[in-house]
Amino acid sequence: MAHLCLFSLLVLSLVLETQALTPTHHLTTTDVARLQAVLSQPFTDLKSAYYSVVGLSKLGIFVADADETCRFINSNLDPSSVESLFYAAEASQALSGCEIPVSNDTRDLLLATVSEDSTASQIHQSVSALSALGLPLASQEVVSALKARISKEDNVLAIILALQTASRLSQQAELGEILEEIEDLAARLDDLGGVYLQFEEGLEATALFVSAAYSLSDHVDMEPPLKEDQVIQLVNSIFSKKSWDSLSEAFSVASAAASLSNNRFHVPVIVSAQGPAAVSHSHPFLQLQVTDVLCQPLSSASVLVESASAVASKSAILNQAPFTLRDGVFELNFMASQPASGYYQFSVAITGDSRFVANHVELKVKVSTRVAINNMDLSVVDKDQSIGPKTTRVEYPTKAKASFMADSHQNFAMTFQLVDETTGVELTPHQTFVRLHNQKTGQEVVFVAEPDSKNLYKFELDTAERKTEFDSISGTYALYLMVGDATLENPILWNVADVVLKFLDEEAPGTIQAKTLYVPKPEIQHLFREPEKKPPTVVSNAFTALVLSPFLLLLILWFKLGANISNFTLSPSTILFHIGHAAMLGLMYVYWTHLNMFQTLKYLAIIGSLTFLAGNRMLAQKAVKS
Amino acid sequence: MSNSVISVISRFLEEYASSTPNKLKVIDAYLLYIMMTGALQFLYCLLVGTFPFNSFLSGFISCVGSFILAVCLRIQINPQNKGEFLSISPERAFADFLFAHTVLHLVVINFIG
């Protein structure tokens, strides 16, 4: 028993430690504005009026001219069509003070549509219309009709409409079986790369599923069987598209967003840094926007940094530090903890409501600083060290007054330190370059200055050794120091001094040519494989005749020896054998000219077996005779 | 010295002409023909070059193979060797000779290109 407890605890801890998914796609305020604009387009018929009015009401926006819209709905209403009644009823319910006249015929028509013979879509429309118009309906009948329709029409959209219909029924009805359909539908979702979860029927179906599932779950007050990761994957799928093809698609996204931001069970949290996630002495506050999927700030949330550690050294800087809410933005004064410059990994938790989903976020925060150059010393050292070095100190950003002379017997040296301006800590930025620029010829040579173990930067120029980089061109070179890094706010380009370099004049090229890197190169001619050299035909023919000549010799010898065919019996087996043998030799010739091995083997098998049988008989006869 | 060599050779030729049965002489003539054909092919290769090498090889191997098969036939037919080939009659030896030649020529024609 104790072992079982321990084991389950271990498994639970492993599960909790796994990284929870956070949304990669969400609607920004501009996207929400665009959604509103799409839904606010002037409507042409009752269907688009329904999408616009109801869609906007889900986003919390009410149509400007409610009376005008109400009149439009009433004038376009067709009381004999269930679909028309559905659009009109739903739209009028979203408008305040809009009434649709209902006659007994209308009511009867709607009630009659609730049966096993209508499609799920028709049942959904009639039930919604009945409930929007405030007319009574028999929930149990609807439930049985829906169950029958679900088993007949097994497609995703029908089941979604059934879920949506069930959320309009009385809570006393037996909605258990329909509630189970949520889980079945969730199993039909396609997982794309662990990031997206959507139906193959598309975005609209996925969005409608989300809004139907949550409206039914809220109605029966039972948590939908969707795991947190699944909810986030659905968020990614639905909000990855930022411009919508049709009004119905925009409507479905709006209803999904509304149900995800306001339901009793799961509220996905969207955390984004305002501006770049970077702090510095001039901007010490790290600002985060914590909203729901409709970009509305979460008033009940409290944001906490669980841990913050430096990426490079993995040392922890912060532990359980709270953010303060100011003007709808959560901020934290990170510079107060005096972090060194670099990157920090933040683990942020959003608490305050048990419905929050994806409320643990990992953020990478950059701390920038300003760099200062200290102790810049320039000197010209003699190679044989006979004359002591003369060091000149230069202060940033001034330039050294005198220029430095160095020829092949001397080395030019430069040492400096790079420190953080405010804290004085030594820095090693990614880019520390020394650039020598010849103003007359336009040449430029760049070297890297390296720090030693004490973080003191050194640069030495050995004139004789480096003459190839300079092409041995003597002259005055302007020396620049370039310092840069992602975490530096003030990258530096500093003309430190002028250096006059003297190379041996003989080695300088006559004219200075710009390096031609980007001119067309000489064309390569393709050399086709040359055929092998064959001997002249005369030679080949002569040797062919020569090689065939021993055959004549053979015939002559045989004649002389008295070889003959006097014993040739004309029995059928003999004739067959000789014909078969001749055929085999002929097959060899045909093989050389026309056939391949497989065909030859096939023919050879046939002819060979005949020849074998005939030959066997012939030789047996011969053996008997002799 | 040369005298003895010449006398050995002439004695050998005499013996050969008299005591060898005709059948074997026929096969010996065939062997000589095969050998000359092979030698001439080799001479061409030395003088003119190995192009095309596969054809040269297949021709040369054909000569070598035929020579070997003919030698085997000669050994098996020779009445003096009858004791060693009790189960193989001359007709059987000839049939084997023909079959082996069929296989040899199949390979040679395949390789000759």
XYZ file of C-alpha atoms in Angstrom:
739
model
C 0.000 0.000 0.000
C 2.808 2.373 0.894
C 4.637 1.428 -2.294
C 1.553 2.230 -4.363
C 1.251 5.662 -2.724
C 4.910 6.386 -3.332
C 4.691 5.268 -6.932
C 1.618 7.391 -7.658
C 3.307 10.369 -6.017
C 6.354 9.894 -8.222
C 4.218 9.679 -11.350
C 2.250 12.768 -10.298
C 5.429 14.775 -9.721
C 6.736 13.746 -13.115
C 3.497 14.823 -14.749
C 3.489 18.183 -12.988
C 7.074 18.865 -13.940
C 6.399 18.566 -17.660
C 6.248 21.889 -19.440
C 2.697 23.126 -19.922
C 1.764 24.536 -23.321
C 1.326 28.279 -23.762
C -0.540 29.892 -26.653
C 1.612 30.717 -29.643
C -1.203 32.473 -31.503
C -3.604 34.957 -30.058
C -5.609 37.986 -31.129
C -3.952 41.333 -30.551
C -5.974 44.512 -30.066
C -5.638 45.310 -33.780
C -6.936 41.836 -34.648
C -9.927 42.290 -32.356
C -10.588 45.675 -33.967
C -10.402 44.042 -37.382
C -12.868 41.355 -36.280
C -15.249 44.061 -35.112
C -14.865 45.895 -38.396
C -15.688 42.746 -40.386
C -18.773 42.150 -38.306
C -19.828 45.812 -38.533
C -20.123 45.811 -42.288
C -23.535 46.957 -43.510
C -25.728 43.914 -43.907
C -27.500 42.955 -47.071
C -29.891 40.246 -45.960
C -31.273 38.639 -42.832
C -28.477 36.071 -42.557
C -25.710 38.665 -42.589
C -27.742 40.806 -40.190
C -27.850 37.832 -37.812
C -24.098 37.268 -38.033
C -23.299 40.929 -37.552
C -25.690 41.655 -34.709
C -25.155 38.462 -32.749
C -21.406 38.405 -33.464
C -20.940 41.948 -32.220
C -23.045 41.239 -29.143
C -20.709 38.381 -28.280
C -17.816 40.809 -28.466
C -19.693 43.052 -26.096
C -20.553 45.667 -28.682
C -24.078 46.792 -29.367
C -25.231 47.970 -32.741
C -25.482 51.727 -33.030
C -28.865 52.039 -34.597
C -30.936 49.350 -32.916
C -34.303 50.580 -34.203
C -33.150 50.713 -37.790
C -31.804 47.188 -37.512
C -35.018 45.964 -35.904
C -37.054 47.399 -38.749
C -34.719 45.757 -41.252
C -35.127 42.400 -39.541
C -38.887 42.638 -39.445
C -39.152 43.665 -43.076
C -36.914 40.824 -44.270
C -38.553 38.175 -42.137
C -40.248 35.292 -43.915
C -42.592 33.673 -41.350
C -42.918 30.469 -43.343
C -39.223 29.628 -43.262
C -37.671 28.159 -40.137
C -34.227 29.487 -41.089
C -35.520 33.022 -41.507
C -37.320 32.831 -38.163
C -34.113 31.607 -36.517
C -32.026 34.508 -37.808
C -34.676 37.049 -36.944
C -35.310 35.659 -33.458
C -31.646 35.466 -32.481
C -30.840 38.885 -33.883
C -33.800 40.530 -32.200
C -32.829 38.989 -28.882
C -29.403 40.597 -29.157
C -30.980 44.013 -29.787
C -32.633 45.636 -26.830
C -36.324 46.390 -27.248
C -36.822 44.588 -30.542
C -39.932 42.464 -30.808
C -40.892 40.045 -33.506
C -44.602 39.390 -33.904
C -45.357 35.709 -33.440
C -48.501 34.074 -34.714
C -49.914 30.673 -33.825
C -48.930 29.387 -37.240
C -45.362 30.397 -36.651
C -45.340 28.623 -33.330
C -46.850 25.486 -34.811
C -44.389 25.503 -37.673
C -41.476 25.728 -35.247
C -42.842 23.012 -32.978
C -43.518 20.719 -35.935
C -39.927 21.003 -37.086
C -38.775 19.377 -33.869
C -38.921 15.757 -34.949
C -36.688 12.955 -36.074
C -37.397 13.727 -39.712
C -35.865 17.189 -39.733
C -32.124 17.648 -40.045
C -30.031 18.589 -37.011
C -29.624 22.058 -38.484
C -33.410 22.518 -38.718
C -33.930 21.267 -35.160
C -31.231 23.671 -33.955
C -32.821 26.605 -35.748
C -36.347 25.888 -34.531
C -35.334 25.272 -30.917
C -33.177 28.418 -30.865
C -35.985 30.438 -32.418
C -38.501 29.082 -29.906
C -36.250 29.860 -26.973
C -35.319 33.323 -28.291
C -38.973 34.199 -28.842
C -39.850 32.988 -25.368
C -42.150 30.208 -26.552
C -42.489 26.973 -24.594
C -40.926 23.791 -25.946
C -40.861 20.149 -24.882
C -37.262 19.483 -23.915
C -37.547 15.713 -23.770
C -38.925 15.524 -27.318
C -36.040 17.655 -28.517
C -33.559 15.409 -26.747
C -34.899 12.235 -28.363
C -35.053 13.920 -31.791
C -31.448 15.060 -31.360
C -30.267 11.628 -30.325
C -31.916 10.115 -33.387
C -30.375 12.746 -35.659
C -26.893 12.286 -34.152
C -26.928 8.584 -34.901
C -28.197 9.201 -38.434
C -26.014 12.166 -39.361
C -22.663 11.300 -37.897
C -20.834 14.391 -39.185
C -19.081 16.924 -37.001
C -21.254 19.933 -37.821
C -24.487 18.105 -36.996
C -23.188 17.085 -33.587
C -21.982 20.637 -32.892
C -25.440 21.954 -33.701
C -26.921 19.299 -31.407
C -24.670 20.525 -28.585
C -25.697 24.111 -29.248
C -29.368 23.093 -29.244
C -29.017 21.175 -25.979
C -27.723 24.297 -24.263
C -31.113 25.932 -24.866
C -33.122 23.172 -23.217
C -34.351 22.944 -19.677
C -31.836 21.741 -17.138
C -34.201 18.980 -16.036
C -33.950 17.230 -19.376
C -31.669 14.200 -19.733
C -28.740 15.798 -21.477
C -26.202 13.218 -20.316
C -25.868 11.392 -23.623
C -25.539 14.599 -25.573
C -22.929 15.793 -23.123
C -20.868 12.686 -23.894
C -20.723 13.791 -27.504
C -18.292 16.528 -26.492
C -15.719 13.924 -25.595
C -16.322 11.981 -28.810
C -15.942 15.102 -30.880
C -12.769 16.067 -29.030
C -11.315 12.695 -30.009
C -11.969 13.521 -33.655
C -9.794 16.606 -33.567
C -6.534 16.413 -35.519
C -3.374 17.178 -33.584
C -0.963 19.066 -35.815
C 2.557 18.973 -34.452
C 1.408 19.240 -30.850
C 0.631 22.918 -31.469
C -2.731 22.977 -33.235
C -5.892 21.011 -32.675
C -8.585 21.377 -35.292
C -11.184 19.543 -37.269
C -10.405 18.631 -40.824
C -13.652 20.428 -41.694
C -11.807 23.641 -40.946
C -11.573 26.671 -38.725
C -15.276 27.430 -38.593
C -16.162 23.945 -37.341
C -13.447 24.099 -34.663
C -14.579 27.530 -33.460
C -18.250 26.511 -33.402
C -17.304 23.374 -31.470
C -15.551 25.423 -28.806
C -18.462 27.807 -28.347
C -21.035 24.969 -28.349
C -19.059 22.816 -25.918
C -18.603 25.616 -23.415
C -22.177 26.879 -23.670
C -23.493 23.363 -22.990
C -20.990 22.783 -20.178
C -21.952 26.075 -18.549
C -25.617 25.197 -18.935
C -25.311 21.839 -17.116
C -22.487 23.092 -14.854
C -20.162 20.227 -15.687
C -16.546 20.746 -16.686
C -15.960 19.850 -20.335
C -13.611 16.893 -20.836
C -10.918 19.002 -22.458
C -7.428 18.991 -21.010
C -5.516 22.227 -20.536
C -3.123 21.456 -23.370
C -6.057 20.727 -25.671
C -7.653 24.062 -24.807
C -4.422 25.881 -25.656
C -4.061 23.958 -28.909
C -7.629 24.938 -29.815
C -6.758 28.570 -29.028
C -3.776 28.301 -31.377
C -5.904 26.866 -34.178
C -8.780 29.293 -33.903
C -6.744 32.461 -33.482
C -3.987 31.729 -35.959
C -6.009 33.212 -38.804
C -6.110 36.987 -38.599
C -8.285 37.823 -41.575
C -11.482 35.959 -42.247
C -12.888 34.865 -45.578
C -16.545 35.114 -44.788
C -18.934 36.635 -42.322
C -19.818 33.205 -40.938
C -16.128 32.496 -40.237
C -15.733 35.810 -38.427
C -18.898 35.067 -36.467
C -17.619 31.651 -35.408
C -14.283 33.120 -34.241
C -16.117 35.843 -32.306
C -18.346 33.283 -30.537
C -15.353 31.066 -29.738
C -13.443 34.039 -28.341
C -16.445 35.111 -26.281
C -16.948 31.635 -24.816
C -13.231 31.221 -24.043
C -13.021 34.549 -22.253
C -16.170 34.067 -20.223
C -17.097 30.555 -19.174
C -17.167 28.784 -15.836
C -14.317 26.391 -16.363
C -11.403 27.319 -18.572
C -10.114 30.825 -19.243
C -6.909 30.827 -21.303
C -4.495 33.533 -20.250
C -2.449 35.463 -22.801
C 0.754 37.013 -21.461
C 2.786 39.329 -23.652
C 5.500 41.797 -22.861
C 4.688 45.381 -23.728
C 7.394 46.313 -26.197
C 10.570 44.247 -26.149
C 11.181 42.252 -23.001
C 14.235 44.284 -22.106
C 15.201 46.398 -19.119
C 18.013 48.840 -18.575
C 18.863 51.698 -16.270
C 16.797 54.070 -18.348
C 13.875 51.627 -18.481
C 13.997 49.640 -15.284
C 10.452 48.277 -15.385
C 9.506 45.009 -17.038
C 5.924 45.473 -18.261
C 3.573 42.616 -19.028
C 0.087 42.599 -20.450
C -2.048 39.838 -19.020
C -5.321 39.425 -20.891
C -7.887 36.878 -21.940
C -8.302 35.799 -25.570
C -10.298 38.941 -26.403
C -7.457 41.188 -25.180
C -9.417 42.276 -22.173
C -7.222 42.699 -19.094
C -7.817 40.192 -16.315
C -8.827 42.233 -13.322
C -8.675 39.417 -10.786
C -5.228 38.207 -11.708
C -2.108 38.541 -9.633
C 1.178 38.025 -11.416
C 4.204 36.583 -9.693
C 7.747 35.826 -10.796
C 8.322 32.339 -9.478
C 12.002 32.344 -10.361
C 14.369 34.347 -12.507
C 17.830 33.043 -13.302
C 20.659 34.153 -15.555
C 20.855 32.109 -18.738
C 24.651 32.026 -18.784
C 25.448 31.262 -15.168
C 22.103 29.729 -14.087
C 22.300 31.617 -10.806
C 18.931 32.666 -9.397
C 18.256 36.370 -9.085
C 14.620 36.535 -8.037
C 12.313 34.230 -6.184
C 8.564 34.804 -5.723
C 8.573 38.489 -6.610
C 5.135 39.992 -7.329
C 4.251 42.337 -10.187
C 2.285 45.489 -9.411
C -0.715 46.486 -11.494
C -0.608 50.013 -12.901
C -2.962 51.307 -15.607
C -3.924 47.780 -16.678
C -0.295 46.741 -17.127
C 1.669 44.555 -14.703
C 5.138 45.874 -13.993
C 8.183 44.880 -11.987
C 11.263 46.928 -11.288
C 13.854 44.357 -12.275
C 16.801 46.756 -12.158
C 16.250 47.127 -8.418
C 17.724 43.629 -8.006
C 20.854 44.966 -9.758
C 21.256 42.249 -12.318
C 24.407 42.086 -14.426
C 23.844 42.612 -18.152
C 22.805 39.578 -20.130
C 19.783 37.346 -20.619
C 17.525 36.059 -17.881
C 14.963 33.276 -17.920
C 11.790 34.266 -16.074
C 9.168 31.824 -14.899
C 5.952 33.776 -14.365
C 2.779 32.483 -12.719
C -0.644 34.102 -12.989
C -2.987 33.271 -10.138
C -6.250 34.602 -8.836
C -8.818 32.425 -10.527
C -9.012 28.650 -10.656
C -10.288 28.863 -14.248
C -7.009 30.195 -15.634
C -5.419 27.935 -18.215
C -1.805 28.257 -19.405
C -1.016 30.430 -16.450
C 2.647 29.492 -16.234
C 4.742 31.337 -18.776
C 8.449 31.291 -19.546
C 9.935 34.573 -20.688
C 13.401 35.571 -21.749
C 14.313 39.042 -20.522
C 17.317 41.010 -21.668
C 19.161 43.381 -19.376
C 21.064 46.031 -21.295
C 23.721 48.323 -20.029
C 26.033 51.050 -21.214
C 29.707 50.325 -21.720
C 32.610 52.589 -20.869
C 36.210 52.265 -22.094
C 38.895 52.653 -19.470
C 42.646 52.916 -19.630
C 43.091 53.049 -23.359
C 46.881 52.923 -23.774
C 48.590 53.118 -27.127
C 52.285 52.455 -27.569
C 54.914 51.731 -30.167
C 57.288 49.005 -28.994
C 60.609 48.258 -30.589
C 60.972 44.633 -31.553
C 64.332 44.154 -29.996
C 63.025 45.892 -26.892
C 66.055 48.168 -26.763
C 63.998 51.331 -26.419
C 61.277 51.259 -23.754
C 57.685 51.650 -24.832
C 56.166 55.093 -24.806
C 52.575 54.790 -23.708
C 50.033 57.386 -24.613
C 46.720 57.378 -22.816
C 43.662 58.450 -24.775
C 40.313 59.298 -23.262
C 37.063 58.378 -25.029
C 35.805 60.080 -27.247
C 38.831 62.207 -28.041
C 41.436 61.291 -30.585
C 45.156 61.043 -29.840
C 46.871 64.262 -30.821
C 50.041 62.812 -32.319
C 50.033 60.041 -34.863
C 52.027 56.884 -34.217
C 54.785 55.678 -36.488
C 55.554 51.990 -36.913
C 57.738 50.325 -39.460
C 59.006 46.774 -39.799
C 61.190 47.009 -36.687
C 58.403 48.058 -34.390
C 55.127 46.769 -33.074
C 52.111 48.904 -32.402
C 50.225 47.895 -29.243
C 46.917 48.887 -27.708
C 45.412 47.866 -24.361
C 42.109 48.857 -22.832
C 39.372 47.749 -20.496
C 35.635 47.580 -21.091
C 33.475 48.111 -18.049
C 29.838 48.600 -17.217
C 29.235 52.332 -16.887
C 27.142 52.132 -13.715
C 28.539 49.182 -11.814
C 32.143 49.133 -13.017
C 31.987 45.372 -13.657
C 34.245 44.220 -16.493
C 32.429 43.274 -19.667
C 33.358 41.024 -22.584
C 31.101 42.071 -25.457
C 30.721 39.887 -28.524
C 32.261 42.363 -30.943
C 35.513 44.153 -30.239
C 37.156 45.055 -33.508
C 40.074 47.246 -34.437
C 39.716 48.761 -37.870
C 42.515 50.406 -39.801
C 41.353 52.550 -42.690
C 43.640 54.031 -45.286
C 41.933 57.245 -46.284
C 43.873 57.668 -49.501
C 43.352 54.216 -51.023
C 40.133 53.271 -49.253
C 41.652 50.056 -47.934
C 40.399 48.743 -44.672
C 41.747 45.944 -42.524
C 39.896 44.671 -39.467
C 41.398 42.777 -36.565
C 39.878 41.320 -33.414
C 41.009 42.459 -29.986
C 41.029 39.624 -27.489
C 40.746 39.810 -23.726
C 43.264 38.050 -21.518
C 42.458 36.180 -18.319
C 42.080 39.419 -16.344
C 39.582 40.824 -18.915
C 42.125 43.327 -20.188
C 41.847 43.775 -23.942
C 45.069 43.706 -25.943
C 45.758 44.373 -29.573
C 49.180 44.117 -31.164
C 50.069 44.918 -34.724
C 53.302 43.400 -36.005
C 53.982 45.409 -39.121
C 56.249 42.877 -40.777
C 53.992 39.928 -40.047
C 50.810 41.572 -41.257
C 52.090 43.094 -44.457
C 49.989 40.763 -46.636
C 46.756 42.093 -45.161
C 47.880 45.596 -45.971
C 49.272 44.649 -49.394
C 52.477 46.369 -48.180
C 50.981 49.778 -48.875
C 52.531 52.351 -46.576
C 50.620 55.376 -45.460
C 48.481 56.889 -42.781
C 45.819 54.615 -41.410
C 43.004 55.852 -39.199
C 42.531 53.469 -36.274
C 38.984 52.818 -35.103
C 37.758 50.783 -32.174
C 34.350 49.088 -32.680
C 32.517 47.650 -29.670
C 29.091 46.048 -29.965
C 26.825 43.480 -28.313
C 23.111 42.677 -28.099
C 23.080 43.774 -24.472
C 24.857 47.088 -25.032
C 22.796 50.216 -25.363
C 25.667 52.305 -26.677
C 27.701 50.565 -29.348
C 30.970 52.369 -29.928
C 32.802 53.456 -33.059
C 35.774 55.491 -31.930
C 38.534 56.957 -34.062
C 41.308 56.494 -31.527
C 44.384 57.648 -33.399
C 46.188 57.811 -36.713
C 48.892 55.241 -37.344
C 51.529 55.713 -40.002
C 52.714 52.335 -41.207
C 55.838 51.976 -43.255
C 56.396 48.836 -45.286
C 59.354 48.059 -47.503
C 58.694 50.059 -50.628
C 59.787 47.355 -53.084
C 56.949 45.156 -52.070
C 54.206 47.677 -52.674
C 52.220 46.988 -55.814
C 52.438 49.573 -58.572
C 48.797 50.363 -58.836
C 46.331 49.600 -56.130
C 43.597 47.424 -57.499
C 40.279 47.077 -55.851
C 39.581 43.462 -55.102
C 37.465 42.231 -57.942
C 35.210 39.802 -56.216
C 31.963 40.369 -58.035
C 32.957 40.529 -61.681
C 31.981 37.773 -64.067
C 34.435 34.904 -63.907
C 35.885 33.236 -67.022
C 33.467 30.828 -68.594
C 34.097 27.119 -68.084
C 33.842 25.094 -71.238
C 32.418 21.690 -70.687
C 34.674 18.939 -71.980
C 32.624 16.048 -73.234
C 34.065 12.635 -72.667
C 36.252 11.882 -75.622
C 35.748 8.475 -77.203
C 38.625 6.057 -76.863
C 41.188 6.028 -79.595
C 40.502 3.146 -81.903
C 43.095 1.539 -84.134
C 42.681 2.099 -87.871
C 40.209 -0.200 -89.608
C 42.946 -1.714 -91.791
C 44.777 -3.054 -88.772
C 41.599 -4.465 -87.248
C 40.562 -6.160 -90.461
C 44.025 -7.617 -90.975
C 44.088 -9.099 -87.534
C 40.561 -10.466 -87.900
C 41.676 -12.365 -90.975
C 44.800 -13.504 -89.172
C 42.850 -14.820 -86.196
C 40.445 -16.722 -88.423
C 43.249 -18.299 -90.481
C 44.087 -21.170 -88.076
C 40.641 -22.573 -88.915
C 41.894 -23.237 -92.447
C 44.932 -24.942 -90.949
C 42.601 -27.094 -88.840
C 40.575 -28.195 -91.864
C 43.739 -29.064 -93.760
C 45.102 -31.091 -90.848
C 41.849 -32.938 -90.392
C 41.722 -33.744 -94.072
C 45.259 -35.033 -93.908
C 44.468 -37.175 -90.879
C 41.546 -38.669 -92.680
C 38.792 -37.388 -90.499
C 35.512 -38.006 -92.232
C 31.816 -38.275 -91.717
C 31.399 -41.676 -93.262
C 29.754 -43.015 -90.151
C 26.929 -40.526 -90.378
C 23.693 -42.463 -89.880
C 20.544 -40.790 -91.088
C 18.411 -41.680 -88.082
C 15.950 -39.055 -86.815
C 17.754 -38.567 -83.549
C 20.996 -37.835 -85.332
C 19.425 -35.286 -87.643
C 17.541 -33.687 -84.752
C 20.701 -33.543 -82.698
C 22.689 -31.834 -85.381
C 19.909 -29.399 -86.167
C 19.530 -28.639 -82.461
C 23.241 -28.121 -82.057
C 23.358 -25.822 -85.068
C 20.368 -23.942 -83.623
C 22.222 -23.451 -80.335
C 25.197 -21.982 -82.153
C 22.831 -19.759 -84.144
C 21.192 -18.672 -80.857
C 24.621 -17.597 -79.610
C 24.977 -15.320 -82.613
C 21.470 -13.909 -82.151
C 22.240 -13.379 -78.467
C 25.257 -11.322 -79.423
C 23.288 -9.136 -81.763
C 19.766 -8.841 -80.413
C 18.817 -10.606 -77.219
C 19.562 -10.301 -73.515
C 20.518 -13.046 -71.100
C 16.973 -13.856 -69.943
C 15.558 -14.349 -73.409
C 18.597 -16.395 -74.414
C 18.278 -18.660 -71.413
C 14.653 -19.212 -72.262
C 15.385 -20.261 -75.845
C 18.450 -22.176 -74.786
C 16.399 -24.206 -72.352
C 13.981 -25.231 -75.100
C 16.553 -25.985 -77.791
C 19.004 -27.448 -75.302
C 16.600 -29.961 -73.884
C 15.615 -31.135 -77.383
C 19.265 -31.433 -78.377
C 20.082 -33.252 -75.187
C 17.371 -35.823 -75.697
C 18.292 -36.353 -79.340
C 21.982 -36.462 -78.554
C 21.441 -38.914 -75.756
C 19.577 -41.251 -78.066
C 22.171 -40.828 -80.792
C 25.160 -41.501 -78.565
C 23.424 -44.453 -76.937
C 22.825 -45.937 -80.344
C 26.451 -45.333 -81.189
C 27.604 -46.974 -77.974
C 25.462 -50.020 -78.673
C 26.808 -50.255 -82.177
C 30.490 -50.049 -81.196
C 73.841 -30.799 -76.794
C 71.581 -29.597 -79.561
C 72.051 -32.912 -81.206
C 70.430 -34.728 -78.312
C 67.525 -32.268 -78.244
C 66.918 -32.748 -81.941
C 67.119 -36.493 -81.606
C 64.664 -36.426 -78.666
C 62.241 -34.335 -80.632
C 62.435 -36.455 -83.766
C 61.997 -39.618 -81.679
C 58.996 -38.084 -79.974
C 57.415 -37.141 -83.284
C 57.956 -40.629 -84.642
C 56.384 -42.234 -81.606
C 53.536 -39.819 -81.730
C 52.794 -40.449 -85.384
C 52.875 -44.194 -85.002
C 51.329 -45.016 -81.653
C 48.641 -42.415 -81.256
C 45.191 -43.446 -82.436
C 43.558 -41.311 -85.115
C 40.827 -40.016 -82.893
C 43.361 -38.481 -80.567
C 45.241 -36.956 -83.482
C 42.051 -35.264 -84.602
C 41.630 -33.770 -81.174
C 45.301 -32.753 -81.138
C 44.838 -30.888 -84.413
C 41.867 -29.081 -82.862
C 44.011 -28.222 -79.837
C 46.670 -26.759 -82.063
C 44.059 -24.622 -83.837
C 42.673 -23.307 -80.547
C 46.146 -22.497 -79.292
C 47.072 -20.591 -82.397
C 43.847 -18.594 -82.307
C 44.493 -17.638 -78.679
C 48.107 -16.739 -79.378
C 47.144 -14.490 -82.291
C 44.549 -12.697 -80.134
C 47.187 -12.102 -77.486
C 49.576 -10.798 -80.110
C 46.955 -8.276 -81.291
C 46.438 -7.121 -77.739
C 50.177 -6.629 -77.239
C 50.662 -4.782 -80.502
C 47.574 -2.639 -80.880
C 46.328 -2.152 -77.351
C 43.661 -3.389 -75.013
C 40.668 -1.491 -76.382
C 38.033 -2.947 -76.058
C 39.317 -4.855 -73.075
C 36.182 -6.890 -72.452
C 36.182 -8.257 -75.972
C 39.808 -9.270 -75.709
C 39.215 -10.989 -72.420
C 36.168 -12.873 -73.641
C 37.944 -14.054 -76.808
C 41.013 -15.113 -74.915
C 39.040 -16.868 -72.202
C 37.045 -18.646 -74.901
C 40.270 -20.033 -76.373
C 41.641 -21.013 -72.995
C 38.362 -22.636 -71.954
C 37.975 -24.535 -75.194
C 41.561 -25.757 -74.914
C 40.955 -27.047 -71.411
C 37.705 -28.771 -72.356
C 39.321 -30.400 -75.382
C 42.190 -31.630 -73.221
C 39.685 -33.122 -70.802
C 37.912 -34.839 -73.680
C 41.210 -36.205 -74.972
C 42.100 -37.580 -71.551
C 38.722 -39.200 -71.118
C 38.622 -40.719 -74.594
C 42.176 -42.100 -74.516
C 41.865 -45.941 -74.352
C 45.026 -46.051 -72.252
C 43.188 -44.203 -69.494
C 40.207 -46.481 -69.588
C 40.979 -47.838 -66.153
C 40.567 -44.444 -64.539
C 37.291 -43.534 -66.221
C 35.327 -46.766 -65.860
C 31.953 -45.078 -65.463
C 32.451 -42.572 -68.245
C 32.084 -43.873 -71.776
C 33.541 -41.895 -74.673
C 30.045 -40.908 -75.701
C 29.385 -39.572 -72.232
C 32.683 -37.667 -72.364
C 31.648 -36.111 -75.647
C 28.248 -35.147 -74.267
C 29.921 -33.510 -71.267
C 32.245 -31.717 -73.671
C 29.284 -30.319 -75.626
C 27.405 -29.213 -72.488
C 30.423 -27.478 -70.992
C 30.989 -25.714 -74.296
C 27.413 -24.469 -74.309
C 27.886 -22.875 -70.885
C 31.279 -21.463 -71.897
C 29.921 -19.885 -75.041
C 26.970 -18.424 -73.199
C 29.323 -16.598 -70.861
C 31.702 -15.607 -73.639
C 28.933 -14.132 -75.792
C 27.580 -12.286 -72.779
C 30.942 -10.727 -72.108
C 32.009 -9.993 -75.631
C 29.808 -6.904 -75.729
